[in-house]
Coordinates of C-alpha atoms and ligand atoms in Angstrom, one line a residue:
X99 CA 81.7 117.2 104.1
X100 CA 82.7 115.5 100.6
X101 CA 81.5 112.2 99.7
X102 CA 83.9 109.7 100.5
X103 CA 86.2 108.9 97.4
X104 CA 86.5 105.5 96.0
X105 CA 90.0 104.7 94.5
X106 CA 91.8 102.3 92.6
X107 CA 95.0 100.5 95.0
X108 CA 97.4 101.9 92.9
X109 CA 101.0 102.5 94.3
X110 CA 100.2 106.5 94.3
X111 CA 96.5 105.9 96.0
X112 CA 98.0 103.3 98.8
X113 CA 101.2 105.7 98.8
X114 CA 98.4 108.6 99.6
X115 CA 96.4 106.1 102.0
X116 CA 99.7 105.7 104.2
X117 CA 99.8 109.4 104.4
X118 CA 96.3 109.7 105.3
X119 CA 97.1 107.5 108.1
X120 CA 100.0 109.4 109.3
X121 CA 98.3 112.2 109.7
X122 CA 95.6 110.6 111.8
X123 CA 92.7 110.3 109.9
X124 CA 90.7 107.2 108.9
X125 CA 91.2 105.5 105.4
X126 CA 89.1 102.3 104.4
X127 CA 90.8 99.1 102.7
X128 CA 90.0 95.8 101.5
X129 CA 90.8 92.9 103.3
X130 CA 90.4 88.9 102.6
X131 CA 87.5 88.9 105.0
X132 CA 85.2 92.3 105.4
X133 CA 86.2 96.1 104.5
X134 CA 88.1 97.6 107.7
X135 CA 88.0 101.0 108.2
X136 CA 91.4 101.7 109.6
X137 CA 93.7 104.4 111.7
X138 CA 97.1 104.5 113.2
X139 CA 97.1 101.8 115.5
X140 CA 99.5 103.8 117.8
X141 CA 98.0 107.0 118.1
X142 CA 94.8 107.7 120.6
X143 CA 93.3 110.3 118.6
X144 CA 93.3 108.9 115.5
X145 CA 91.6 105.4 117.1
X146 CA 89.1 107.8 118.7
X147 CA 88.0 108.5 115.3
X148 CA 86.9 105.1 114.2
X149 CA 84.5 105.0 117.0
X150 CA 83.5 108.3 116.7
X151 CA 82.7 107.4 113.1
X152 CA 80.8 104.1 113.6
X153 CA 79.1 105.2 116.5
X154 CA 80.6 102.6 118.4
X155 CA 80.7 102.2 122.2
X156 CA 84.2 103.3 123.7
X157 CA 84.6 99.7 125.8
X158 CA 84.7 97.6 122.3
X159 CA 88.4 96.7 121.3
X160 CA 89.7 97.0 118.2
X161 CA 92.1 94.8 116.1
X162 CA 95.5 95.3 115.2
X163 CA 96.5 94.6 111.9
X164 CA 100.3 94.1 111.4
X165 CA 102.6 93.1 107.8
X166 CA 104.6 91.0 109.8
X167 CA 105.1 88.3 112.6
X168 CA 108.1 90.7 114.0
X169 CA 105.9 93.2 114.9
X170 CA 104.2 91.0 117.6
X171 CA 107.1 92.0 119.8
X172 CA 106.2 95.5 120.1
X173 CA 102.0 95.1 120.5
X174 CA 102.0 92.0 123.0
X175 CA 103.4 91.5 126.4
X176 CA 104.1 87.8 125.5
X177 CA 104.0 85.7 122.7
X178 CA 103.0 82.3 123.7
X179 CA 104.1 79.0 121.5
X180 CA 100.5 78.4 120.4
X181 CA 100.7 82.0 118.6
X182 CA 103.9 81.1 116.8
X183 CA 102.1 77.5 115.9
X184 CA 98.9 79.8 114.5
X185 CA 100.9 82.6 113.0
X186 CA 103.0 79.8 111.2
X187 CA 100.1 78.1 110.2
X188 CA 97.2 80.5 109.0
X189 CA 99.1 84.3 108.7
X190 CA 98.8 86.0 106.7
X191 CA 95.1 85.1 106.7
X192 CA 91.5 85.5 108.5
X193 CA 92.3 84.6 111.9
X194 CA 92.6 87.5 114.9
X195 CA 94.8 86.3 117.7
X196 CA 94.1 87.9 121.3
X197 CA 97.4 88.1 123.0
X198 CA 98.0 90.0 126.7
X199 CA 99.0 93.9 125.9
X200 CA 102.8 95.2 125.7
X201 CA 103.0 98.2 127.4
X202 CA 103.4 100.2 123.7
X203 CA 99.3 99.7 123.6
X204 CA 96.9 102.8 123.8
X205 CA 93.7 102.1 125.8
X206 CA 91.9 102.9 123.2
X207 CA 92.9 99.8 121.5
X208 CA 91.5 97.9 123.9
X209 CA 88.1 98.8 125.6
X210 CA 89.8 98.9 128.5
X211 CA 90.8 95.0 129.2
X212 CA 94.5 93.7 129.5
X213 CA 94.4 91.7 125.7
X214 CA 95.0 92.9 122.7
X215 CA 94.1 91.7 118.8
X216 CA 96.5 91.1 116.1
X217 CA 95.9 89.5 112.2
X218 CA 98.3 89.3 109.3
X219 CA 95.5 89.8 106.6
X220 CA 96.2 88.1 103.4
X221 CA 94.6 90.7 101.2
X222 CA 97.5 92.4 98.8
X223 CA 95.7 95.5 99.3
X224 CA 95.5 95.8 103.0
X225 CA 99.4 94.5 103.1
X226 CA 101.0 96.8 100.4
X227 CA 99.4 99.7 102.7
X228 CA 100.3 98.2 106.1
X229 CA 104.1 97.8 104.2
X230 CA 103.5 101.7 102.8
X231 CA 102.4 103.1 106.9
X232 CA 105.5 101.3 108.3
X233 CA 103.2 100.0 111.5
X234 CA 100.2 98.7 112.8
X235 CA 96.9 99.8 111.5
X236 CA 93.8 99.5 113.9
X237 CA 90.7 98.1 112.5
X238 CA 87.3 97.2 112.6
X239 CA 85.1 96.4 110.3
X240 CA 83.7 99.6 108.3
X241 CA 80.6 99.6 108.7
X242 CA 77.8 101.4 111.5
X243 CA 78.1 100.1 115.0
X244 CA 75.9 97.1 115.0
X245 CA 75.5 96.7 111.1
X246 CA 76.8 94.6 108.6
X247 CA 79.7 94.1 107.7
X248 CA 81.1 96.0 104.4
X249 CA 82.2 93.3 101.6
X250 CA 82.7 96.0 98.4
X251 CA 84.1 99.6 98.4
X252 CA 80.6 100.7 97.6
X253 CA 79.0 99.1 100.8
X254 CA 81.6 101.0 102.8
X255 CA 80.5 104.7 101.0
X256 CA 76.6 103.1 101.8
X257 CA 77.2 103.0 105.6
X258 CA 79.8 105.8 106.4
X259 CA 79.3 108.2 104.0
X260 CA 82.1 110.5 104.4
X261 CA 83.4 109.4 107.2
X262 CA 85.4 107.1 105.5
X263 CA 87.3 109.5 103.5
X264 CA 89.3 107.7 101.5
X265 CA 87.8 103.8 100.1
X266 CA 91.0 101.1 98.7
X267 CA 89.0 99.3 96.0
X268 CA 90.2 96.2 96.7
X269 CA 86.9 94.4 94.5
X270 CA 84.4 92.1 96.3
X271 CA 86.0 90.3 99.2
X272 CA 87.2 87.1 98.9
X273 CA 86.2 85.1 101.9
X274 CA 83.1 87.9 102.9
X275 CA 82.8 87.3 106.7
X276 CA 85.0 88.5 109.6
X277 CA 88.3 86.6 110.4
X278 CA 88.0 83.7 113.0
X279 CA 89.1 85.0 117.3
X280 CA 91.1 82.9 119.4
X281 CA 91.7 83.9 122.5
X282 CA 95.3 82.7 123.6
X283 CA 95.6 85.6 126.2
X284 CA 94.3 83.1 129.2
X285 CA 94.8 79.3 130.8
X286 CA 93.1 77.6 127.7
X287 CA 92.4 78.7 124.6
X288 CA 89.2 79.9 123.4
X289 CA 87.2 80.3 119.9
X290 CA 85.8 83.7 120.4
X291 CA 84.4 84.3 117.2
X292 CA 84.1 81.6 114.0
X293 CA 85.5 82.0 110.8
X294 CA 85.6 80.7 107.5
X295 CA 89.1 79.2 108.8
X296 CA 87.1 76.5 111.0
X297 CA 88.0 75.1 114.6
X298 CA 89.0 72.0 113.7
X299 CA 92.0 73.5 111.5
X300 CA 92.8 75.5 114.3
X301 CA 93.0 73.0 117.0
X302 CA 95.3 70.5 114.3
X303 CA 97.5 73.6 113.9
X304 CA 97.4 74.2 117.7
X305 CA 97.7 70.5 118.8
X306 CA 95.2 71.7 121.7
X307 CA 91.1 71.5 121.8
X308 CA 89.5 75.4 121.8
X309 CA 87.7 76.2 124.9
X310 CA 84.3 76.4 124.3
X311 CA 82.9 78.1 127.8
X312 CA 83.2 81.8 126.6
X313 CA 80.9 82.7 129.7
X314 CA 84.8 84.6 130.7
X315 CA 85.6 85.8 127.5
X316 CA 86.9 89.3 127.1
X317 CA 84.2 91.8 125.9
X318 CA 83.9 91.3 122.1
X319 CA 81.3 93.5 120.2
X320 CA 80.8 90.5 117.3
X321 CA 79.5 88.1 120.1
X322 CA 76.3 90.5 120.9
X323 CA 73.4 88.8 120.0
X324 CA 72.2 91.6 117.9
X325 CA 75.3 92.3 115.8
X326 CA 75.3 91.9 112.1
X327 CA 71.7 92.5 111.8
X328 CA 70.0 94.3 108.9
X329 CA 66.9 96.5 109.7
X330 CA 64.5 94.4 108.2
X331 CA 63.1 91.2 110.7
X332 CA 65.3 88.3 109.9
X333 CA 64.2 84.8 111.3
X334 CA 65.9 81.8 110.4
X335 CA 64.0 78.6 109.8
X336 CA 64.3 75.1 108.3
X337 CA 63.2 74.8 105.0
X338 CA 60.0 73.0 105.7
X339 CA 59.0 76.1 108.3
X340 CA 60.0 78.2 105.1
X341 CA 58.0 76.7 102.7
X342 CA 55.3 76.4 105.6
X343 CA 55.4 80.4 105.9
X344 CA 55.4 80.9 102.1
X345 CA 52.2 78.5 102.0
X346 CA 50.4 80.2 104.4
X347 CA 48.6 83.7 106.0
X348 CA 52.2 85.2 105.3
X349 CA 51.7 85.5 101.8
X350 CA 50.2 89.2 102.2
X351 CA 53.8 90.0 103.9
X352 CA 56.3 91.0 101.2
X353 CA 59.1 88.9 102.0
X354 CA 62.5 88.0 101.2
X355 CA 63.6 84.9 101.3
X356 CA 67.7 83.6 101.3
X357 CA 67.7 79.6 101.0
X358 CA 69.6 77.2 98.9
X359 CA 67.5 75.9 96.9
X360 CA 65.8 77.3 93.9
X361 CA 61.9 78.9 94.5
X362 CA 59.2 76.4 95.0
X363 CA 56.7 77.0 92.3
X364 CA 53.8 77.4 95.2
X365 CA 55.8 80.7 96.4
X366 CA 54.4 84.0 95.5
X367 CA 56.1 85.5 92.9
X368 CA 56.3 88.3 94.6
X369 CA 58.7 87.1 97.0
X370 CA 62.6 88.1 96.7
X371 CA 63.5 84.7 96.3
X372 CA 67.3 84.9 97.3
X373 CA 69.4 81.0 96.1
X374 CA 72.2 80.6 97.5
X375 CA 75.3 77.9 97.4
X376 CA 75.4 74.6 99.0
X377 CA 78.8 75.1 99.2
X378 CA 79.6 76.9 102.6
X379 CA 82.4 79.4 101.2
X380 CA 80.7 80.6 98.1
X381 CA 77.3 81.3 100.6
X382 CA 79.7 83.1 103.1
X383 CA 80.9 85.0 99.9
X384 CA 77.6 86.4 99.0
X385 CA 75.9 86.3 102.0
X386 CA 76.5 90.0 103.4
X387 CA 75.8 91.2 99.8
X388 CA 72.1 89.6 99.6
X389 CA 71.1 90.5 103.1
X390 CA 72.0 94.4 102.3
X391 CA 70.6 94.1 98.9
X392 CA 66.7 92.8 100.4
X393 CA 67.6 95.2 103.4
X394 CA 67.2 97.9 101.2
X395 CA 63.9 96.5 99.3
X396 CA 61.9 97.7 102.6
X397 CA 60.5 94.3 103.0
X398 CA 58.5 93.3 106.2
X399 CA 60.6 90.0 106.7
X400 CA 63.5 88.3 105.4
X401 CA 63.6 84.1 106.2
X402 CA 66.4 82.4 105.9
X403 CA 66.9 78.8 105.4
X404 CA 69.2 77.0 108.2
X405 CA 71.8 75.8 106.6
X406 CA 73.0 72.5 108.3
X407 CA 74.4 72.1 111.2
X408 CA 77.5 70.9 109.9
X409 CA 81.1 71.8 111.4
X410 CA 82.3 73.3 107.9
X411 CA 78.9 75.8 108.7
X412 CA 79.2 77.2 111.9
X413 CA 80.7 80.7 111.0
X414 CA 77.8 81.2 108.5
X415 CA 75.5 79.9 111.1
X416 CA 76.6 82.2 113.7
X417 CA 76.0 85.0 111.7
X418 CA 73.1 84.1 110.4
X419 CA 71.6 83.7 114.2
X420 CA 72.7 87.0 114.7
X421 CA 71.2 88.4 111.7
X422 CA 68.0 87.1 113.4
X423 CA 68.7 88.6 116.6
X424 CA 70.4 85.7 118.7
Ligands
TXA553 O1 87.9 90.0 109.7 C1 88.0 90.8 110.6 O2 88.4 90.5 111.7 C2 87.7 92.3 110.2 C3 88.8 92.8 109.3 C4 88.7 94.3 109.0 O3 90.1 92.5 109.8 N1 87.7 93.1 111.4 C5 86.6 93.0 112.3 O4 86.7 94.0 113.3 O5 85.7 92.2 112.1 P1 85.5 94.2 114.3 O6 86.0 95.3 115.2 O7 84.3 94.6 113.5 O8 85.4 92.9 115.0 C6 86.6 92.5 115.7 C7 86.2 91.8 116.9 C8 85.3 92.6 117.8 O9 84.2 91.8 118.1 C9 86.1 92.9 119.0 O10 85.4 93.1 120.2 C10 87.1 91.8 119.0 O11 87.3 91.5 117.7 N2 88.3 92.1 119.7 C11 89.2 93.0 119.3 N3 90.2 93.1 120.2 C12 89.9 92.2 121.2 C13 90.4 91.9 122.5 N4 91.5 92.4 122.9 N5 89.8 90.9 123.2 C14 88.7 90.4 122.8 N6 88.1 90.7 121.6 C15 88.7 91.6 120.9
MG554 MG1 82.4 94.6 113.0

């Protein structure tokens, strides 16, 4: 197979993209949050391909990415008030809305459950090709089943070699983790997945409190307690636990270590010392970047600092216990 070939988003690559699409095979694209690795949203085959191509179990649903609120209509079976409140408020942007399925949705789509996914990304590269196609474009993050999420073109060529065909070059991504879930397909609605976009300016947009009991919640492959992990052993600890580890029999390990403060003199210098921002968008920005980068230093562990357990911190947070393996 060729490698997979990284282009520019130029009209005549996004123009090529679409026709990629059409003819039912994959293409990958930048979006606001993490790379997706896309197909035509309406066509069985070419969804098949995704999860033939991630090696991703056939029960895992996939999202629907659309240009345009209009095209709600056509995926879902209805299109409750607190969907027009969201889709007013936050599309196009990093927030998946789980709706119940119009009868236009292949199974595929789905994993085999009654709901369906739906975002408006905000990225100009994934919308001038969703505008080019003409429809709705399924997908996932591009990445392995059970890996990190992609946040650069070259990440995407890393994990999917070929596979992936044809790579948008959108550059780095700008919010680096995957869009926020809620679930509006049942009685109350739910949080299924955090985002950068955080709860509390969900539930102002939605004038309604997100469930938090997700012991119900539809299958979704990002709530596995595994998912997100790199190979290496990832634990997260506070920072006195770090610097404990660092101080102590450890010290023969070699170790990476993702915190956010700068390295304690007493640290080994052979640790990868990893510093990241305070700030909790600018450490979700990087975040998916450093753990790949130690990932592939062949370390025996990587420690992460908690960060604090803070509203404005629970996407990073989630991720970050996933990373360690729930
Ligand atoms: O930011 C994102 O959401 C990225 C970009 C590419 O848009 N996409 C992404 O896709 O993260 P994926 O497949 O890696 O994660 C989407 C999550 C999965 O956990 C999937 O199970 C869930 O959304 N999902 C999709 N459709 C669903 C449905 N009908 N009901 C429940 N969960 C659903
Ligand atoms: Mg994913």
């Amino acid at each position: 197979m060729p490698p997979s070939l990284i282009v520019e988003p130029t009209d005549a690559n996004i123009d090529n993209a679409a026709g990629i699409l059409r003819r039912g095979d994959l293409v990958a694209f930048s979006t606001e949050t993490v790379y997706g690795l896309g197909a035509d949203a309406r066509s069985a085959a070419a969804v098949g391909r995704i999860f033939a191509a991630k090696g991703r179990p056939a029960n895992h649903p996939v999202i629907v990415h659309i240009s345009d609120v209009s095209e709600l209509m056509y995926w879902a079976a209805e299109i409750p008030d607190g969907a027009i409140k969201l889709a007013k408020a936050f599309w196009p942007g990093p927030l998946t809305i789980i709706l119940k399925r119009g009868p236009n949705v292949v199974d595929e789509l789905t994993g085999g459950q009654s709901t369906i996914g739906l975002r408006i990304p905000a990225d100009p590269v994934a919308l001038k090709l969703l505008r080019r196609f003409g429809s709705g474009i399924a997908a996932p993050s591009a990445n392995r089943f059970g890996q990190v999420s992609p946040t650069t073109a070259a990440h995407v060529a890393q994990g999917l070699g070929a596979c992936a065909g044809l790579i948008l070059d959108g550059g780095p991504c700008a919010i680096g983790i995957e869009s926020s879930i809620v679930d509006l397909s049942g009685a109350l609605p739910r949080l299924l997945r955090p985002g950068m976009l955080s709860r509390v300016d969900i539930e102002a947009a939605l004038g309604a409190t997100l469930d938090c009991d997700n012991s119900n919640a539809p299958r979704v492959s990002g709530s596995l307690e595994s998912h997100y992990a790199p190979h290496t052993p990832v634990r997260w600890l506070s920072a006195d636990a770090v610097s404990n580890a660092l101080t102590h029999q450890v010290d023969r390990l070699s170790m990476g270590v993702i915190a956010m403060r700068h390295q304690p003199p007493e640290a080994a210098s052979a640790i990868q010392w990893r510093n990241l921002s305070a700030d909790p968008g600018a450490y979700a920005h990087a975040l998916y970047a450093q753990l790949r980068e130690l990932d592939a230093l062949n370390l025996a562990l990587i420690l992460i600092e908690i960060p604090p357990d803070e509203p404005e911190w629970e996407a990073v947070r989630d991720r970050l216990r996933r990373a360690a393996g729930g």
